[in-house]
CSV table of C-alpha atoms in Angstrom, one decimal:
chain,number,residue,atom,x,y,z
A,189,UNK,CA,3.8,-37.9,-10.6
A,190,UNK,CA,1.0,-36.3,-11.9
A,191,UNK,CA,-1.8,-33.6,-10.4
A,192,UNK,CA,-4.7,-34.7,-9.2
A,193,UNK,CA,-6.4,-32.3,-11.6
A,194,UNK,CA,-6.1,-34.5,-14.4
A,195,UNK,CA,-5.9,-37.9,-12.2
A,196,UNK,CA,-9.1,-38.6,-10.4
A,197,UNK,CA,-9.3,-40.8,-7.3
A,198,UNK,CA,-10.8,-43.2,-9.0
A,199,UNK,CA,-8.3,-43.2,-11.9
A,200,UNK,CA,-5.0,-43.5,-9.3
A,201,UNK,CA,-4.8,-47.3,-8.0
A,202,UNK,CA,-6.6,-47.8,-4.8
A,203,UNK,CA,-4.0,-49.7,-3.4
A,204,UNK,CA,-1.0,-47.3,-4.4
A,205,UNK,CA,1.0,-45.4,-2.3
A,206,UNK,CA,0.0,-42.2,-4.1
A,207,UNK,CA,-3.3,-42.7,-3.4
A,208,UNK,CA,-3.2,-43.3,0.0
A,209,UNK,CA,-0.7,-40.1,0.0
A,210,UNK,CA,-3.5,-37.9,-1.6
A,211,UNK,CA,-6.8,-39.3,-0.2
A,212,UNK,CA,-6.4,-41.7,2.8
A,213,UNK,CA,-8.1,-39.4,5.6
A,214,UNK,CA,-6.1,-40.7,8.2
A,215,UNK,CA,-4.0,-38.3,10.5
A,216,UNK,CA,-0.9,-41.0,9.4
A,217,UNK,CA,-1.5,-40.6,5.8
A,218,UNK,CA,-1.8,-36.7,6.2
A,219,UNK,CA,1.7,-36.6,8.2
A,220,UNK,CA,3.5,-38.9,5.3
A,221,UNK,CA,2.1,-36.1,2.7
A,222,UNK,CA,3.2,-33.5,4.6
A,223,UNK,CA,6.7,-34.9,5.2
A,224,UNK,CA,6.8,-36.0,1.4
A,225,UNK,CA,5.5,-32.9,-0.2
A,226,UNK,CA,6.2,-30.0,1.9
A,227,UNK,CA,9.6,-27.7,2.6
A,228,UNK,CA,8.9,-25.2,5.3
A,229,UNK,CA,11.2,-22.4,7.0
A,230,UNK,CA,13.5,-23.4,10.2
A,231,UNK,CA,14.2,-21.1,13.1
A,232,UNK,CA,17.7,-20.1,11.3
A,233,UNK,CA,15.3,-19.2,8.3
A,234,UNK,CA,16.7,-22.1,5.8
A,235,UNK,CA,14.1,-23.6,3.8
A,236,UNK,CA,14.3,-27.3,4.7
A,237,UNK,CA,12.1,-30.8,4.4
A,238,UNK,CA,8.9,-30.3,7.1
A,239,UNK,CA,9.3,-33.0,9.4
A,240,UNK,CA,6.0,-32.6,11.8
A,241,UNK,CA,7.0,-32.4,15.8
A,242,UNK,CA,5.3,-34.2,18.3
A,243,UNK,CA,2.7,-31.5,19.2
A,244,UNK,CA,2.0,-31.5,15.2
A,245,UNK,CA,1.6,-35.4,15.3
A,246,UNK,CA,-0.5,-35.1,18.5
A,247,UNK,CA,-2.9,-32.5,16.5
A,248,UNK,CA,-3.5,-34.1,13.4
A,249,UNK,CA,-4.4,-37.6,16.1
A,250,UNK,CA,-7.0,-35.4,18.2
A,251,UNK,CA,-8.7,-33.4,15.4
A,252,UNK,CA,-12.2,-34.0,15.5
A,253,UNK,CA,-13.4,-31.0,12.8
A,254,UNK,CA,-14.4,-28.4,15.7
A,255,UNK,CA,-11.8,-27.9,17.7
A,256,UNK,CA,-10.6,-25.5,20.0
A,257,UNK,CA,-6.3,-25.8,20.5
A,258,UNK,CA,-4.7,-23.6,23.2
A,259,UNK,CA,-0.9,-23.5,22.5
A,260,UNK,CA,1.9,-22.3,23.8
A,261,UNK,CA,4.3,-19.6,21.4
A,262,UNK,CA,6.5,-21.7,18.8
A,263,UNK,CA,4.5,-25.0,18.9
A,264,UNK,CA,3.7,-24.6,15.3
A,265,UNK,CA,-0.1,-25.5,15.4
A,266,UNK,CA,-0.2,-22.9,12.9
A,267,UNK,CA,2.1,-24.1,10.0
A,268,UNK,CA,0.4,-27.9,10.8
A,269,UNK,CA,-3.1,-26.7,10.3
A,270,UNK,CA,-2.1,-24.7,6.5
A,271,UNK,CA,-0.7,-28.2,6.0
A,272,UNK,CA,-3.6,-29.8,6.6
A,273,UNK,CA,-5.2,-27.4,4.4
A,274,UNK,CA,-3.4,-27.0,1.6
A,275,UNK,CA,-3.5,-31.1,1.1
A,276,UNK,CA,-7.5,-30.6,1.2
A,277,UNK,CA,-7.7,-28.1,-0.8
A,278,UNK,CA,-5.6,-29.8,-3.6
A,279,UNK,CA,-7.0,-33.0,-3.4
A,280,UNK,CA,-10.5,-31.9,-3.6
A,281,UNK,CA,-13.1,-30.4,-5.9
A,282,UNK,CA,-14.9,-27.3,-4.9
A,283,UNK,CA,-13.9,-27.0,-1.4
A,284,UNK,CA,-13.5,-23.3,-0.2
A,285,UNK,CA,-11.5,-23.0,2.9
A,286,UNK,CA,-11.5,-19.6,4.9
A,287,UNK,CA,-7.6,-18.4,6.8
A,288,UNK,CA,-8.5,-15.9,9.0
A,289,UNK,CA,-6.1,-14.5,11.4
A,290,UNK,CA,-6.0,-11.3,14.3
A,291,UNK,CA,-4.6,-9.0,11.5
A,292,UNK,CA,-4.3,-8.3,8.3
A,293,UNK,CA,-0.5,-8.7,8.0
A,294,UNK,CA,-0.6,-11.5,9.6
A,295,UNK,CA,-3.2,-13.2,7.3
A,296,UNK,CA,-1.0,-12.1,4.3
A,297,UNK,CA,1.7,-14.3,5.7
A,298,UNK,CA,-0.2,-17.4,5.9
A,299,UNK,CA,-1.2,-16.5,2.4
A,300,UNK,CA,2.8,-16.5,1.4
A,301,UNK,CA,2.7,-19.7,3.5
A,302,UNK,CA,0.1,-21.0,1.3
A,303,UNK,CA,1.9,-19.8,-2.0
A,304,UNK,CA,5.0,-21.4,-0.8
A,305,UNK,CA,3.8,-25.0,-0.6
A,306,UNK,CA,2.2,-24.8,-3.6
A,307,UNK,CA,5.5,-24.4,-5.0
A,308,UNK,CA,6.7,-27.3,-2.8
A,309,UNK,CA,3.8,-29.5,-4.8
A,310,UNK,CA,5.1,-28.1,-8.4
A,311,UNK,CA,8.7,-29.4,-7.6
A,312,UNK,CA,7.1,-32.5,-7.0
A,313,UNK,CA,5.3,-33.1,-10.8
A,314,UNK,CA,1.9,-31.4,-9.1
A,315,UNK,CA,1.3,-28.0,-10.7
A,316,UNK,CA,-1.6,-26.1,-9.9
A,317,UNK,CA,-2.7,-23.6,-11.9
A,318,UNK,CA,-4.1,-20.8,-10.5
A,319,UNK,CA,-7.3,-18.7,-11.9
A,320,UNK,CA,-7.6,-16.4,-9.1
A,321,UNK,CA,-4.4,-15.2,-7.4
A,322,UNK,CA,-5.6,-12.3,-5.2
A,323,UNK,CA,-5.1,-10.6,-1.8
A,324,UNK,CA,-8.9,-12.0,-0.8
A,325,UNK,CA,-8.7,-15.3,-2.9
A,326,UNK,CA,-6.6,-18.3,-4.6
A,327,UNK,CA,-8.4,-20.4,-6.7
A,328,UNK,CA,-7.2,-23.8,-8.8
A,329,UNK,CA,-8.1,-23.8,-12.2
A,330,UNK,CA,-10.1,-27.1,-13.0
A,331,UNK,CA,-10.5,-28.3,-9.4
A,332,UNK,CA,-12.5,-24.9,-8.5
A,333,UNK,CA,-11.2,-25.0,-4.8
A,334,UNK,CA,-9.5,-22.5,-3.1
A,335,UNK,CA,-8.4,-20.4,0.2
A,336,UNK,CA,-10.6,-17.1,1.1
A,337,UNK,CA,-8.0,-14.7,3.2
A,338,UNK,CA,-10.0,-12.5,5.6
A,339,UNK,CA,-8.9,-11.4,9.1
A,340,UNK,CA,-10.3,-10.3,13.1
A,341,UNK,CA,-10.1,-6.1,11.1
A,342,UNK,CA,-12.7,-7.0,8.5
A,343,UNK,CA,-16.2,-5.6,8.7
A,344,UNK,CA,-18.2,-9.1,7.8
A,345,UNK,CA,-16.8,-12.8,8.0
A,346,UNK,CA,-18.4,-16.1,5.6
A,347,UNK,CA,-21.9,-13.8,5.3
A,348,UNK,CA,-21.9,-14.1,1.7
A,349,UNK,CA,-20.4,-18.4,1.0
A,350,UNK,CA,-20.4,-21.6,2.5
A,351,UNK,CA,-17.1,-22.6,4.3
A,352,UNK,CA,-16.6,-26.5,4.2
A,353,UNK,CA,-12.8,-25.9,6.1
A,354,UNK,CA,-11.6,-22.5,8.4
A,355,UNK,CA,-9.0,-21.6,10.4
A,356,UNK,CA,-9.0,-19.4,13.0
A,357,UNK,CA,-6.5,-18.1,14.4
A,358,UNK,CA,-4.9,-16.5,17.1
A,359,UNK,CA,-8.8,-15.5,18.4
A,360,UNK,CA,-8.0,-14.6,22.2
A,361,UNK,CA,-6.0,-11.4,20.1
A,362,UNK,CA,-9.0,-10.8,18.0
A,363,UNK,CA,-10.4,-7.5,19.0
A,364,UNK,CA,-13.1,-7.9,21.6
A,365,UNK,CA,-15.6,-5.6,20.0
A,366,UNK,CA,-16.0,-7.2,16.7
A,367,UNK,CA,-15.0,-11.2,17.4
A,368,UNK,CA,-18.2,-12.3,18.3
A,369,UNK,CA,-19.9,-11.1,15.9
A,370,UNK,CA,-17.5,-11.8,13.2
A,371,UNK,CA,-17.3,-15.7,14.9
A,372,UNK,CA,-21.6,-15.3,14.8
A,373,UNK,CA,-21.6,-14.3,10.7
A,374,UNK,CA,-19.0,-17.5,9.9
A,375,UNK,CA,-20.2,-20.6,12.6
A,376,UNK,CA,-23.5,-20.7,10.4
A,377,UNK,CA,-21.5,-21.3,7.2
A,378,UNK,CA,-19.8,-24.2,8.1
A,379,UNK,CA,-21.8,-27.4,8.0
A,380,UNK,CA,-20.6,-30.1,10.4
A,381,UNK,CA,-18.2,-32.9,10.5
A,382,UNK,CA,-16.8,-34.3,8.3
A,383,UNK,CA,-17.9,-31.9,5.7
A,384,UNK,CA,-17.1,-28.6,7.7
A,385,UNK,CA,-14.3,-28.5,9.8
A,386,UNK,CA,-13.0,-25.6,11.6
A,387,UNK,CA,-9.8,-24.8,14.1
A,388,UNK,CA,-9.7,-22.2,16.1
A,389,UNK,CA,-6.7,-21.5,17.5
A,390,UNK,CA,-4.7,-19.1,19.6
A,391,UNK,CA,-2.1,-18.6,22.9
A,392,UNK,CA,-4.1,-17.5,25.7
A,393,UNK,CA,-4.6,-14.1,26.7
A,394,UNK,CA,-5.7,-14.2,30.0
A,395,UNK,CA,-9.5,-15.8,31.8
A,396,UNK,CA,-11.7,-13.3,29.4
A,397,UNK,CA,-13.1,-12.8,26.2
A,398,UNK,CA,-14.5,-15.3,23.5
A,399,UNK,CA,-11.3,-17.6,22.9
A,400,UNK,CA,-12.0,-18.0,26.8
A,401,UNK,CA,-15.4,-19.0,27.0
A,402,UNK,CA,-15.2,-21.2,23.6
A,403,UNK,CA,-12.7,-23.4,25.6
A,404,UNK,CA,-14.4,-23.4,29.0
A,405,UNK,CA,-17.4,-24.3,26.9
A,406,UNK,CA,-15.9,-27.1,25.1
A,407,UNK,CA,-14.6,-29.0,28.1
A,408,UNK,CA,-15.2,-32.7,28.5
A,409,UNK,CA,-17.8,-32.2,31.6
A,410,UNK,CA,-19.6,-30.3,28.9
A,411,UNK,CA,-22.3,-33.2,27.2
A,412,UNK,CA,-24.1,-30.5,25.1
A,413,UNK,CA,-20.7,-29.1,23.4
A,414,UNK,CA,-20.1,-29.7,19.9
A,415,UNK,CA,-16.2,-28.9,20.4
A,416,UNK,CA,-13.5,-30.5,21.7
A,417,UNK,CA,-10.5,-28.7,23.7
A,418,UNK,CA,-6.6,-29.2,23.4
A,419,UNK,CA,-3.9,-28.1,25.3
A,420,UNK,CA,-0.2,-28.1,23.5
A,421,UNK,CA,2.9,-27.0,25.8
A,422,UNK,CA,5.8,-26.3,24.6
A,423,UNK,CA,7.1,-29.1,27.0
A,424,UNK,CA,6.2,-31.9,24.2
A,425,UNK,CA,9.7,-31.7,22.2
């Protein structure tokens, strides 16, 4: 199996598996990668094969590209959407993708997260070189994509680049004085779907603050919202 950086999509059989692994859009053709590709820690901390749950399945099915998912703690929405991004990211040219989390520590783990299934591709006859390997930045050598690592504690958010994928998360723990306008410097820089797509995610933290409004704003009875609202209990497995 070889990278995509030396394999166009034009160059890989249309009608192949591996194509459909690495290009189909569909939130089918995402899960198979995912559960082809990817290794991920279980709650005994083993490394073992990711097999998606059925909160994970129901995510990838809903996405729209500007979403808002309210979860409950341990439904993984978190380790789905890296998923989703890290199989963009590799499979595309150019595309810079923003993780952003409450905290700094906890941005650095998604950026471990990140690191790891990177690894998972390697093992699999995809190696991706990387040409910037940074606390604030990866970037793949010869596809030019990459992940930006910022958090809710840093002074400026997407002011400076475009954003053509972000993830958000845990927002209703973002501190109240600086989310808005952090949110108001990175909505700008993502153009809509399907180029731009953006989660923002979080568990609740009670009926105030921005996380709040976002999802009162993005109900169904809402005709001028550009967002769409989830719900994901821990109920589902």
């Amino acid at each position: 199996l070889l990278p995509p950086v030396t394999r166009l999509a034009e160059e890989i059989d249309p009608s192949s598996d591996l194509h459909r692994l690495l290009f189909d859009s569909s939130p089918e053709a995402t899960k198979d990668w995912i559960e082809a590709f990817l290794t991920i820690p279980d709650t005994r901390g083993r490394i073992v094969d990711f097999r998606t749950y059925p909160q994970q399945g129901a995510m990838l099915r809903n996405h729209t590209g500007r979403d808002y998912t309210v979860k409950g703690r341990q439904t993984r929405a978190s380790s789905l959407f890296l998923a989703r991004r890290v199989r963009r990211v590799t499979t595309s040219w150019g595309l810079k993708c923003l993780i952003a989390a409450h905290d700094d520590f906890t941005t650095g783990l998604f950026r471990a997260r990140i690191q790891h299934h990177i690894r998972d591709l390697a093992n699999h006859g995809m190696v991706y070189k990387l040409k910037v390997d940074n606390d604030d930045e990866m970037v793949i050598d010869g596809l030019e994509s990459g992940f930006v690592f910022q958090s809710g504690e840093q002074r400026v958010m997407g002011r400076s680049f475009a954003v053509l994928d972000a993830l958000i998360s845990e927002y209703a723990h973002w501190k109240p004085e600086k989310a808005s306008e952090l949110m108001g410097g990175l909505l700008p820089a993502v153009p809509g779907p399907p180029y731009g797509l953006i989660d923002i995610e979080s568990t609740p933290r009670g009926a105030e603050g921005d996380f709040y409004e976002g999802v009162l704003d993005a109900q169904p009875n809402n005709p001028n919202s550009q967002w769409s609202v989830h719900f994901y209990p821990w109920w589902m497995e």
